[in-house]
CSV table of C-alpha atoms and ligand atoms in Angstrom, one decimal:
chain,number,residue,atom,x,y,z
A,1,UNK,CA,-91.3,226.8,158.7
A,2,UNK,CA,-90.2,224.5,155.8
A,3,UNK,CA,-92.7,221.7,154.2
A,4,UNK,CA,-92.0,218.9,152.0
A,5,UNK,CA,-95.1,219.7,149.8
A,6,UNK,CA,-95.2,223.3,148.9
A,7,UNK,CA,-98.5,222.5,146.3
A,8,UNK,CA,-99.3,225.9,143.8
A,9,UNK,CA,-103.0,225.4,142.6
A,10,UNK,CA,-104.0,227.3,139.7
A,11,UNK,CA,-107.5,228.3,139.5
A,12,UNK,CA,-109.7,228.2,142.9
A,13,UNK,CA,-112.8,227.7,141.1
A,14,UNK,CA,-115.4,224.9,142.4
A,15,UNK,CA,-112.5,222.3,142.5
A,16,UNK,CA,-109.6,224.8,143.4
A,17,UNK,CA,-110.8,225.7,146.6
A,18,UNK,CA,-111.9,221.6,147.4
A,19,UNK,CA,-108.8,220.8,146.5
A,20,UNK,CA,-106.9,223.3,148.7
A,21,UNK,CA,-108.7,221.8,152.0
A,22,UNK,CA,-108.2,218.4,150.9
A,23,UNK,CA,-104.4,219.2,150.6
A,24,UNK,CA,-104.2,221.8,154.0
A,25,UNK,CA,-105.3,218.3,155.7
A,26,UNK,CA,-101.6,217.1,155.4
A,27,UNK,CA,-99.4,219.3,158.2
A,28,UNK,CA,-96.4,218.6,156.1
A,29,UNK,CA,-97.8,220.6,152.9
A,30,UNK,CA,-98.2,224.5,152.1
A,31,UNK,CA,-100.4,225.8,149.8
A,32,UNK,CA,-100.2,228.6,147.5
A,33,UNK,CA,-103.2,229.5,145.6
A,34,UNK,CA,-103.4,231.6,142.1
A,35,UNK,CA,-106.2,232.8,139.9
A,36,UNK,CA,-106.4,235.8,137.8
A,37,UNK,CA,-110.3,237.1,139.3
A,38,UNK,CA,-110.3,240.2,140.9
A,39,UNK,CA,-112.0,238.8,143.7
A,40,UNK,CA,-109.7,236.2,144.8
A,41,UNK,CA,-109.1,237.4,148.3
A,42,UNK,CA,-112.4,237.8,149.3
A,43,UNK,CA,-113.5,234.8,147.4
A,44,UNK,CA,-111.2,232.7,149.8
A,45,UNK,CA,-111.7,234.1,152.8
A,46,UNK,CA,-115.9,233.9,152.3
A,47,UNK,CA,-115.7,230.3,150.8
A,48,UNK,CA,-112.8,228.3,152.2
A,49,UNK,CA,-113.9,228.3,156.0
A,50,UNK,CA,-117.0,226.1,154.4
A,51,UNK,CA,-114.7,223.7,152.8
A,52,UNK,CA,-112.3,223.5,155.8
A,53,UNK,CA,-115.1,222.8,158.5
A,54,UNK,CA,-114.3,219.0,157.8
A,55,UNK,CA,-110.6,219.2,158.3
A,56,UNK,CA,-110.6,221.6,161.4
A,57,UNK,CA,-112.2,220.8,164.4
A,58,UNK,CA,-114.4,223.4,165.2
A,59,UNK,CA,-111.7,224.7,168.4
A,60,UNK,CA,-108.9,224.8,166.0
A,61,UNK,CA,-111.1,227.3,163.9
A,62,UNK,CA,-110.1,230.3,166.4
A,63,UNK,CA,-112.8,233.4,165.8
A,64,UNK,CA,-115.0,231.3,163.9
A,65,UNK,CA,-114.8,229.8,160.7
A,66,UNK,CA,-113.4,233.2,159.3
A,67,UNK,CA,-110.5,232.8,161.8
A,68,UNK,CA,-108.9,229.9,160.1
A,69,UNK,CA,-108.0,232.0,156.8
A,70,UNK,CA,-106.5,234.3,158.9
A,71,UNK,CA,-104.1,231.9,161.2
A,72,UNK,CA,-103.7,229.8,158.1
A,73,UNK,CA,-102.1,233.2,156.1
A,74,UNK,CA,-100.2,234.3,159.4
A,75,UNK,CA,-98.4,230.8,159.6
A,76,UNK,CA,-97.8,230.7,155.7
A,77,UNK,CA,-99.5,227.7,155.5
A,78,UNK,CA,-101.6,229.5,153.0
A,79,UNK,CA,-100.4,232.0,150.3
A,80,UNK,CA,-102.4,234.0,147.9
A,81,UNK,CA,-100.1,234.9,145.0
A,82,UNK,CA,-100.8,237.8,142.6
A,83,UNK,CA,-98.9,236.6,139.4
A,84,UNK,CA,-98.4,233.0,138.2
A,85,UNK,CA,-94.4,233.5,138.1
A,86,UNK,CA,-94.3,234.2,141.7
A,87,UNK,CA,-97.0,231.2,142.6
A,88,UNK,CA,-94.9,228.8,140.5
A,89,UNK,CA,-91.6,229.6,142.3
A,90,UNK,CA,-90.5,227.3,144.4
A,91,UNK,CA,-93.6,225.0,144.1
A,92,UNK,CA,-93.2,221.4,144.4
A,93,UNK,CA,-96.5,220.2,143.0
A,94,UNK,CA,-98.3,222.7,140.6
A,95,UNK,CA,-102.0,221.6,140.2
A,96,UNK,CA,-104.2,223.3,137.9
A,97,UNK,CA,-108.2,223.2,138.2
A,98,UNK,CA,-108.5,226.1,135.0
A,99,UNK,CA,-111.4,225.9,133.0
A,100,UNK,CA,-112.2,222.7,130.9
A,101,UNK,CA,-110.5,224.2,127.3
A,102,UNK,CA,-107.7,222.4,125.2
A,103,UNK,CA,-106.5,225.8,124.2
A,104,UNK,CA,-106.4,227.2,127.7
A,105,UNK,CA,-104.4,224.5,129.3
A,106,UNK,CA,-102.0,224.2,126.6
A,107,UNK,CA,-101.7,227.7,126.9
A,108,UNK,CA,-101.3,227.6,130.9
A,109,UNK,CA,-98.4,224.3,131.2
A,110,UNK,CA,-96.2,226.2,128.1
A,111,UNK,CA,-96.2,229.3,130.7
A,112,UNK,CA,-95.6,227.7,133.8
A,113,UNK,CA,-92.7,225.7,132.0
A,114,UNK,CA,-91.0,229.1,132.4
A,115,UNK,CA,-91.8,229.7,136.0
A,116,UNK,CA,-91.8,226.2,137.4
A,117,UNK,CA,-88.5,224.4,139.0
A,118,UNK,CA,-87.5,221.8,137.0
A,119,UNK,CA,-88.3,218.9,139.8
A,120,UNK,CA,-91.7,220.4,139.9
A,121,UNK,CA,-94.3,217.8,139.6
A,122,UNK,CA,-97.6,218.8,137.5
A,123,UNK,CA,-100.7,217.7,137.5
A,124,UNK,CA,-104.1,218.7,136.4
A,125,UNK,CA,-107.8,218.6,137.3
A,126,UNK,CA,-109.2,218.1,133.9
A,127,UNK,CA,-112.6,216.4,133.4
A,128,UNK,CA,-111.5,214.6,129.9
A,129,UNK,CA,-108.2,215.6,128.2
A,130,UNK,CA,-105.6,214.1,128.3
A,131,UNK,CA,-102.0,215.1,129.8
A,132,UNK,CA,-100.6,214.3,126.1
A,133,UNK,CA,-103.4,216.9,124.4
A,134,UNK,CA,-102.4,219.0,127.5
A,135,UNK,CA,-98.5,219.6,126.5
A,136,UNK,CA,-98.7,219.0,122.9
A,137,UNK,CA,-98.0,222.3,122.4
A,138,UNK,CA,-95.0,222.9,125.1
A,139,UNK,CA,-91.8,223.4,123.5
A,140,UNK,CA,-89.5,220.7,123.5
A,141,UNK,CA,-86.1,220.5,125.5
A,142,UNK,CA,-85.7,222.5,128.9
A,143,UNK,CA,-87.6,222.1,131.6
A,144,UNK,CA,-89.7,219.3,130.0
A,145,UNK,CA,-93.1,219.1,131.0
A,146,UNK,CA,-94.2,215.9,129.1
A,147,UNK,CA,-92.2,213.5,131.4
A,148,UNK,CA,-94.0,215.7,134.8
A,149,UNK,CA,-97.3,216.0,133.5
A,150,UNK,CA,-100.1,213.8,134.6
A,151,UNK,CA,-104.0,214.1,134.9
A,152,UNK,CA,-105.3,213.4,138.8
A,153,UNK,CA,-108.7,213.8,138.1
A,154,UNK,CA,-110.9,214.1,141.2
A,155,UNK,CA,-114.8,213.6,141.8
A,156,UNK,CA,-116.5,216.9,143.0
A,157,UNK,CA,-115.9,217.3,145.6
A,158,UNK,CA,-113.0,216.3,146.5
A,159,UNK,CA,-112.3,217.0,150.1
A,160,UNK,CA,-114.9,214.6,150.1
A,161,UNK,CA,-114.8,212.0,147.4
A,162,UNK,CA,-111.9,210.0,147.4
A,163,UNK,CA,-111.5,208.7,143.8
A,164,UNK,CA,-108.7,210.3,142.3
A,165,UNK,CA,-107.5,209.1,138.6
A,166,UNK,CA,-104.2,208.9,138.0
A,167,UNK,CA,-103.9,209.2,133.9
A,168,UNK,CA,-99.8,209.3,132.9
A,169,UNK,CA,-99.4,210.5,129.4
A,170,UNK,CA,-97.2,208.1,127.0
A,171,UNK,CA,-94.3,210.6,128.1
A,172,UNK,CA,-94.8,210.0,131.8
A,173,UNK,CA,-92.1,209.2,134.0
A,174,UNK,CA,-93.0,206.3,136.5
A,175,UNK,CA,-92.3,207.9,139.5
A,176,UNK,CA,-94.0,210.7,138.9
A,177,UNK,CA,-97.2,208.1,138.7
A,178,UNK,CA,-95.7,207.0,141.9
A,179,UNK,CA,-95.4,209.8,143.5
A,180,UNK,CA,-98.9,211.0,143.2
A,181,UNK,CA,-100.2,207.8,144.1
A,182,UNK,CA,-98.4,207.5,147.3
A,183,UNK,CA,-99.3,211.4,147.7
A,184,UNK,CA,-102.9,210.9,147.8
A,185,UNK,CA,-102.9,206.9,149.6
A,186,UNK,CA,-101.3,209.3,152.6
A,187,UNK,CA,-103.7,212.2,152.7
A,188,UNK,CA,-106.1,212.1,155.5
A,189,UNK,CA,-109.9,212.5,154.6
A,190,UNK,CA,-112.9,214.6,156.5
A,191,UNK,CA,-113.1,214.8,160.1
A,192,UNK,CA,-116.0,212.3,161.2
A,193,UNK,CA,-119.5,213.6,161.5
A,194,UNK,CA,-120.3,213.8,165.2
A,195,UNK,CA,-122.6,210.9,165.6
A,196,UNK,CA,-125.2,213.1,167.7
A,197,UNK,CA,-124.9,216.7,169.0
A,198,UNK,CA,-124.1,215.0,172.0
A,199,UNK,CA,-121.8,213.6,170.8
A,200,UNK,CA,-120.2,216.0,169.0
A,201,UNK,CA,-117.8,217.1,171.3
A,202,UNK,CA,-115.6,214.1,171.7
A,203,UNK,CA,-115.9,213.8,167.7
A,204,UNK,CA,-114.8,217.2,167.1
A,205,UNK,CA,-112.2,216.6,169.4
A,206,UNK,CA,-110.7,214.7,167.6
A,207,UNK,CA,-106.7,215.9,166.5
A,208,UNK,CA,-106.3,216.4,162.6
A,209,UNK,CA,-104.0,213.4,162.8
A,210,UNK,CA,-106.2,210.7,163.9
A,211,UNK,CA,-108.0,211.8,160.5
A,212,UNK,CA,-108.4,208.6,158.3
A,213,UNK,CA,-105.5,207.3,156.2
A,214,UNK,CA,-106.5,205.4,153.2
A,215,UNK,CA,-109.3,207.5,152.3
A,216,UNK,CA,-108.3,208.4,149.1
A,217,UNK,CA,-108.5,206.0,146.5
A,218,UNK,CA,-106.3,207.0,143.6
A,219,UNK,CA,-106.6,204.5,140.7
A,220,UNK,CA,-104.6,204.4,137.7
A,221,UNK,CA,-105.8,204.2,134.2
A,222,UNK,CA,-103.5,202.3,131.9
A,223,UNK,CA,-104.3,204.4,128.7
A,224,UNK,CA,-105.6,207.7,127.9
A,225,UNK,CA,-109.1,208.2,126.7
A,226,UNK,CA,-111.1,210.8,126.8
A,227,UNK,CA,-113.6,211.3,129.8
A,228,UNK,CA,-111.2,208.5,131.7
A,229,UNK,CA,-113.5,206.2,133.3
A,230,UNK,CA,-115.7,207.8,136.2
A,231,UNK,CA,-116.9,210.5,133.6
A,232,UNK,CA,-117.5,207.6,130.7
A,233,UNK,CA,-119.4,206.1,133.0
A,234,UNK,CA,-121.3,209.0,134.3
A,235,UNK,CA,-122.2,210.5,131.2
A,236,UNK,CA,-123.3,206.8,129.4
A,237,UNK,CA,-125.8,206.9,132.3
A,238,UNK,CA,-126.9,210.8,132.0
A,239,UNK,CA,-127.0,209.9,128.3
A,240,UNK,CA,-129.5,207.1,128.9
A,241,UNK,CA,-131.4,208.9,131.5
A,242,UNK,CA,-131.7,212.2,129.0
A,243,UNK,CA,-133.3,210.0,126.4
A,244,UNK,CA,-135.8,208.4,128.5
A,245,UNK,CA,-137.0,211.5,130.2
A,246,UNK,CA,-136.9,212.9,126.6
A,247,UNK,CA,-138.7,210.0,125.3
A,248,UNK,CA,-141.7,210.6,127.6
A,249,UNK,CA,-141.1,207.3,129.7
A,250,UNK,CA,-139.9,208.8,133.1
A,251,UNK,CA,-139.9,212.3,134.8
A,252,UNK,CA,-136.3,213.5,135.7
A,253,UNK,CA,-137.5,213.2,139.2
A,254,UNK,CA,-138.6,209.6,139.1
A,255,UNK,CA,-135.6,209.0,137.4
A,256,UNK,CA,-133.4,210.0,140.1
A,257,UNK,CA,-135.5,208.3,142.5
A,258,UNK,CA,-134.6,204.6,140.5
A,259,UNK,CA,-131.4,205.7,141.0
A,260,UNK,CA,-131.3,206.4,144.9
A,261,UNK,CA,-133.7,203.9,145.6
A,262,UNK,CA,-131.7,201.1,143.8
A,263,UNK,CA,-128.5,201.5,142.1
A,264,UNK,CA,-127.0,204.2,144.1
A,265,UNK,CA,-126.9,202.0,147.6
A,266,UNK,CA,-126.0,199.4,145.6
A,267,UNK,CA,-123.5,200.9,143.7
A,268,UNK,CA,-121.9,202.0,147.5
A,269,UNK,CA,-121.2,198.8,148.6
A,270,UNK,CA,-120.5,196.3,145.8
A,271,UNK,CA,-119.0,197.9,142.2
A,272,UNK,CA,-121.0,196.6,138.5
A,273,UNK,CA,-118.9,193.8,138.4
A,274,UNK,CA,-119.1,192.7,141.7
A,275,UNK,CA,-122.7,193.3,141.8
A,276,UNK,CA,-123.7,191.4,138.5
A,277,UNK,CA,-121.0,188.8,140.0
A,278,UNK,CA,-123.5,188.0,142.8
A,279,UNK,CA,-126.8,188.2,141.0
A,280,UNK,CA,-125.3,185.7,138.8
A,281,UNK,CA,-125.6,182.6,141.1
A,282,UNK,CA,-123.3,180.4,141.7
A,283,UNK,CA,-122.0,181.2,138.3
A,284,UNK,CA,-121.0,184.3,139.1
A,285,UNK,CA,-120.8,186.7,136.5
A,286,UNK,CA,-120.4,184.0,133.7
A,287,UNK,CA,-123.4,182.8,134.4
A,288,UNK,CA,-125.5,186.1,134.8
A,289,UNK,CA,-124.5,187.4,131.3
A,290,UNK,CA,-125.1,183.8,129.9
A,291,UNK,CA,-128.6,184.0,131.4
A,292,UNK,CA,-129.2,187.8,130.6
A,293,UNK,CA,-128.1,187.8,127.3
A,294,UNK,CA,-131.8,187.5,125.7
A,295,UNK,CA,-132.5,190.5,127.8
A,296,UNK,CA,-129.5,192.1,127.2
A,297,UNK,CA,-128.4,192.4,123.9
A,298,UNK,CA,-131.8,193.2,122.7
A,299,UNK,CA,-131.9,196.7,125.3
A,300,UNK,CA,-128.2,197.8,124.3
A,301,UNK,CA,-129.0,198.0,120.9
A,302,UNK,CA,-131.8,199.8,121.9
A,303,UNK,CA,-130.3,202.5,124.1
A,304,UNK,CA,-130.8,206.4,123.5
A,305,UNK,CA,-128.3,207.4,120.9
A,306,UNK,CA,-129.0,211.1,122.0
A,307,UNK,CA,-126.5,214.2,121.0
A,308,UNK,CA,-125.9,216.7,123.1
A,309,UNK,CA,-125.9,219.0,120.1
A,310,UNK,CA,-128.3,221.9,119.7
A,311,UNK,CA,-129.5,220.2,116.1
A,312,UNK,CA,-132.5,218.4,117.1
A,313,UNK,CA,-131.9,218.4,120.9
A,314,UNK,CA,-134.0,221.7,121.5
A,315,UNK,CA,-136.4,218.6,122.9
A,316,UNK,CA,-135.0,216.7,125.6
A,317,UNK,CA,-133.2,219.3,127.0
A,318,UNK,CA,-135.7,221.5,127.4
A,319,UNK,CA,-137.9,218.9,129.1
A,320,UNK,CA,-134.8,217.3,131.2
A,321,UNK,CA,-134.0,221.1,132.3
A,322,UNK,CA,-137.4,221.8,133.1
A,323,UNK,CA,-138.1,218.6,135.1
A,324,UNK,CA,-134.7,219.4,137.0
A,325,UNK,CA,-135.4,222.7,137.9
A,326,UNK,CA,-139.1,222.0,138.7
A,327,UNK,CA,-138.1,219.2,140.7
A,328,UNK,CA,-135.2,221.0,142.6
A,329,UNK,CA,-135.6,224.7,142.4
A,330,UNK,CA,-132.8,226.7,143.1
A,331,UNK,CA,-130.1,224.2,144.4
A,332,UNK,CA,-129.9,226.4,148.2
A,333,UNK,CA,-126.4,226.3,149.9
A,334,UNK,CA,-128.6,224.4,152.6
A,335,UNK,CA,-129.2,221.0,150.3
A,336,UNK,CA,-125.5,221.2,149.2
A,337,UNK,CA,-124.6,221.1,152.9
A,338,UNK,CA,-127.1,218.4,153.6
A,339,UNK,CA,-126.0,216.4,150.7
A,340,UNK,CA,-122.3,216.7,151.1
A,341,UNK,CA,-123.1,215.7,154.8
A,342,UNK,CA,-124.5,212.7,153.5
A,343,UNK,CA,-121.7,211.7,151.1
A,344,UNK,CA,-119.4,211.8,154.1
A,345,UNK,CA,-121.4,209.6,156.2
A,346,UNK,CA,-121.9,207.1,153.0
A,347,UNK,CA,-118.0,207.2,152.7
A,348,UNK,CA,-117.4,206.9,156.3
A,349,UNK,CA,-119.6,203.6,156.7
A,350,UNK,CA,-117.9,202.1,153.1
A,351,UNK,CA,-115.0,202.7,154.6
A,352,UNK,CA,-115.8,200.9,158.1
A,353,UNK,CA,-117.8,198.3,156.4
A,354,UNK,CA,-116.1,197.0,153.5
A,355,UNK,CA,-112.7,196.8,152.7
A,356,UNK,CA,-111.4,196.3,148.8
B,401,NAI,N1,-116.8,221.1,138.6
B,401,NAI,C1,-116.6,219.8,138.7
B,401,NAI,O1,-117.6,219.1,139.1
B,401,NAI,C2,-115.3,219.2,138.3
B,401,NAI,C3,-114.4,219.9,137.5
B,401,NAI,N2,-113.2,219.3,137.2
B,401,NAI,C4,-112.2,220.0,136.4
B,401,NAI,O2,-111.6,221.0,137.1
B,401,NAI,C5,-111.3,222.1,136.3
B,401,NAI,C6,-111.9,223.4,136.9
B,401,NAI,O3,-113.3,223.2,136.9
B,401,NAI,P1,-114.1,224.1,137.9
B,401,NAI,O4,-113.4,224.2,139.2
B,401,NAI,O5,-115.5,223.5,137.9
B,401,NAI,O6,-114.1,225.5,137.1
B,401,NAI,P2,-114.5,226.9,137.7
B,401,NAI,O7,-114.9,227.7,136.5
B,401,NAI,O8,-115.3,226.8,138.9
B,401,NAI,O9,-113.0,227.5,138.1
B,401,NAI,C7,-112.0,227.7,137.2
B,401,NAI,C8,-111.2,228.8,137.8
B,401,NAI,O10,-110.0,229.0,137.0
B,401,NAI,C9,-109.7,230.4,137.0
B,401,NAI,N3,-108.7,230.6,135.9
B,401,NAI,C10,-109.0,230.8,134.6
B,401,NAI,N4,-107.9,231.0,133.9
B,401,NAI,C11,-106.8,230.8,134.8
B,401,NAI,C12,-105.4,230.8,134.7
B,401,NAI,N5,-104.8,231.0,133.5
B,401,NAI,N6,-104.7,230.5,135.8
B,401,NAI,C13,-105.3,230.3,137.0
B,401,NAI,N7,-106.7,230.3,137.2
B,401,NAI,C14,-107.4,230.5,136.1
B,401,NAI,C15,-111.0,231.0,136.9
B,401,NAI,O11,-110.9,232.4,137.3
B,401,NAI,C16,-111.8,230.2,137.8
B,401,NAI,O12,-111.8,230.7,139.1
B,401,NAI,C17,-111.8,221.7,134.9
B,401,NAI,O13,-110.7,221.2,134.2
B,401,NAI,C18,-112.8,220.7,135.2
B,401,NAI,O14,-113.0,219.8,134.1
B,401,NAI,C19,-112.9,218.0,137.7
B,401,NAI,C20,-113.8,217.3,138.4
B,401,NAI,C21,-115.1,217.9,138.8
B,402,LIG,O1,-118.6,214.2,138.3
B,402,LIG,C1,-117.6,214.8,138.7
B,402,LIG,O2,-117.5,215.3,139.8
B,402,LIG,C2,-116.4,214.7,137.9
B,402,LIG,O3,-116.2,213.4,137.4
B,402,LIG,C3,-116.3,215.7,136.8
B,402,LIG,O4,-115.4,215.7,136.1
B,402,LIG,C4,-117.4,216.7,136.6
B,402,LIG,O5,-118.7,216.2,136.7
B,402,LIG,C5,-117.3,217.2,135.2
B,402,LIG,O6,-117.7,216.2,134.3
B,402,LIG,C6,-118.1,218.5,135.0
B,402,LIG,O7,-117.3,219.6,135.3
């Protein structure tokens, strides 16, 4: 059987084996998967079936969640791929998810430049750098790389999470940005969480097609920068919350409390601006930052300027490590479960709730 997408993701890491159920959700798309471990075969067929239970309803998974690797290989669906040449081949998407190194995706693009067709589209998982830092080094001329190559950086994890950013490099071509939008604005999220046991049933029956459309929400960033915007974002607020527990003024746990008890439901239904937008009155945002400023100004300036660098650090990160791990344990495969079944319900509910 033929498919318009035959995807090729390099590195089925944390993200690479996401991403691979997130793209087996679309029955017109193949995918091949390549990483170097010696364990890659067993890896996938022990860890994909957990990442797949919210694409397949559970009848589909024949023999159990182990079945589904199995009729997945036999209907080439799925491909394991021993060398990067041969997973390249043919490919009409090549996604990497390698680790977070400058050096090592540089290194991975100028060899797939050899292997990859020239209509190939490319895109990469990266955290923070850029598509331009990414193929700086390619050679020129030939299959060129710097017109394919963009950044679609997903939240973890992304069967789940549907922000994707879409970050072009200066070199971009336009439909390229196009194509990946429209790529991801048609790829159907998660099954829905039977509502009840009882219910389960008639939720689990429902056909892979029924599967929301318009889950994902790729967004595209008009400039490069490092961290995009979801990880700026992220780590302004870890950097914040390192410096207070650091500072003695909060315990990593409390901390995460504030967060879930206020800014996290919040933050699920109405973005900053909109939120500061309607705590502003009937001025709106205007207004709130004209009437905050005496507040405001004064607490930026006085915001943690804390370095995550080992010189004078040894202090907060010991106590923000120990907190964590005090207040967590050992993060079991049972809370990740739990908590990835909650980010699907929280999705599900934005997305019957509120639209844009
Ligand atoms: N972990 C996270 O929360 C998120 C990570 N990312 C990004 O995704 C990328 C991967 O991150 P993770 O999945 O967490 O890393 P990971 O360490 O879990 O997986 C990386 C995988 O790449 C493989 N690999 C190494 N060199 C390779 C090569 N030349 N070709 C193919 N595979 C190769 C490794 O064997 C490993 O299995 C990074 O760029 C990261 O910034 C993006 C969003 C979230
Ligand atoms: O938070 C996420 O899932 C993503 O934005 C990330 O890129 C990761 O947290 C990354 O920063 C760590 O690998």
């Amino acid at each position: 059987m033929s498919y318009q997408h035959r995807i090729t993701l390099l590195g089925t890491g944390t993200i690479g084996l996401s991403m691979a159920a997130l793209h087996l959700r679309r029955p017109d798309t193949s995918v091949t998967l390549y990483d170097p471990r010696p364990d890659l075969e067993s890896q996938v067929h022990e860890l994909l079936p957990g990442f797949l239970s919210s694409s397949y309803p559970k009848q589909e998974q024949k023999d159990g969640d182990k079945g589904i690797i199995q009729t997945l290989l036999s209907t080439s669906r799925l491909r394991l791929s021993a060398s990067l040449e041969d997973a390249c081949r043919g490919a009409t998407i090549i996604q990497e998810q390698t680790p977070e190194t400058i050096s090592s995706k540089q290194a991975l693009w100028t060899q797939v430049k050899g292997f990859a067709d020239p209509t190939a589209h490319l895109w990469s998982s990266s955290s923070g750098i850029a598509a331009s830092a990414q193929c700086a080094t390619c050679p020129v001329g030939g299959n060129d790389v710097r017109s394919r190559l963009l950044v679609a950086h997903p939240f973890n994890p992304p069967h789940l999470m549907p922000l994707v950013e879409i970050v072009p490099g200066p070199e971009t071509k336009a439909d390229r940005v196009e194509f990946v939008t429209r790529y991801f604005d048609t790829t159907p999220g998660p099954l829905p969480l039977p509502a009840s046991s009882s219910s389960s049933s008639s939720s689990e029956s429902q056909s892979q097609s029924q599967q929301t459309e318009g889950y994902y929400r790729p967004i595209i960033l008009h400039k490069e920068i490092s961290g995009f915007v979801g990880n700026r974002l992220a780590f302004a607020l870890l950097r914040e919350a390192c410096h207070l527990v650091g500072e003695g003024v909060v315990s990593a746990r409390d901390l995460d409390a504030i967060v879930t008890a206020s800014l996290g439901p919040r933050w699920a239904g109405s973005g900053v601006f909109e939120s500061y937008h309607a705590g502003g009155g009937e001025g709106g945002i205007g207004a709130f930052l004209q009437k905050l400023m005496p507040t405001l100004q004064p607490v930026w300036r006085d915001l943690g300027q804390t370095e995550i660098s080992t010189e004078g650090g040894e202090k907060w990160r010991e106590m923000v490590v120990h907190q964590t791990e005090e207040a967590y344990g050992l993060y079991t495969a049972e809370r990740r479960k739990s908590k990835e079944e909650m980010l699907r319900e929280v999705v599900a509910m934005q997305q019957r709730r509120w639209s844009d």
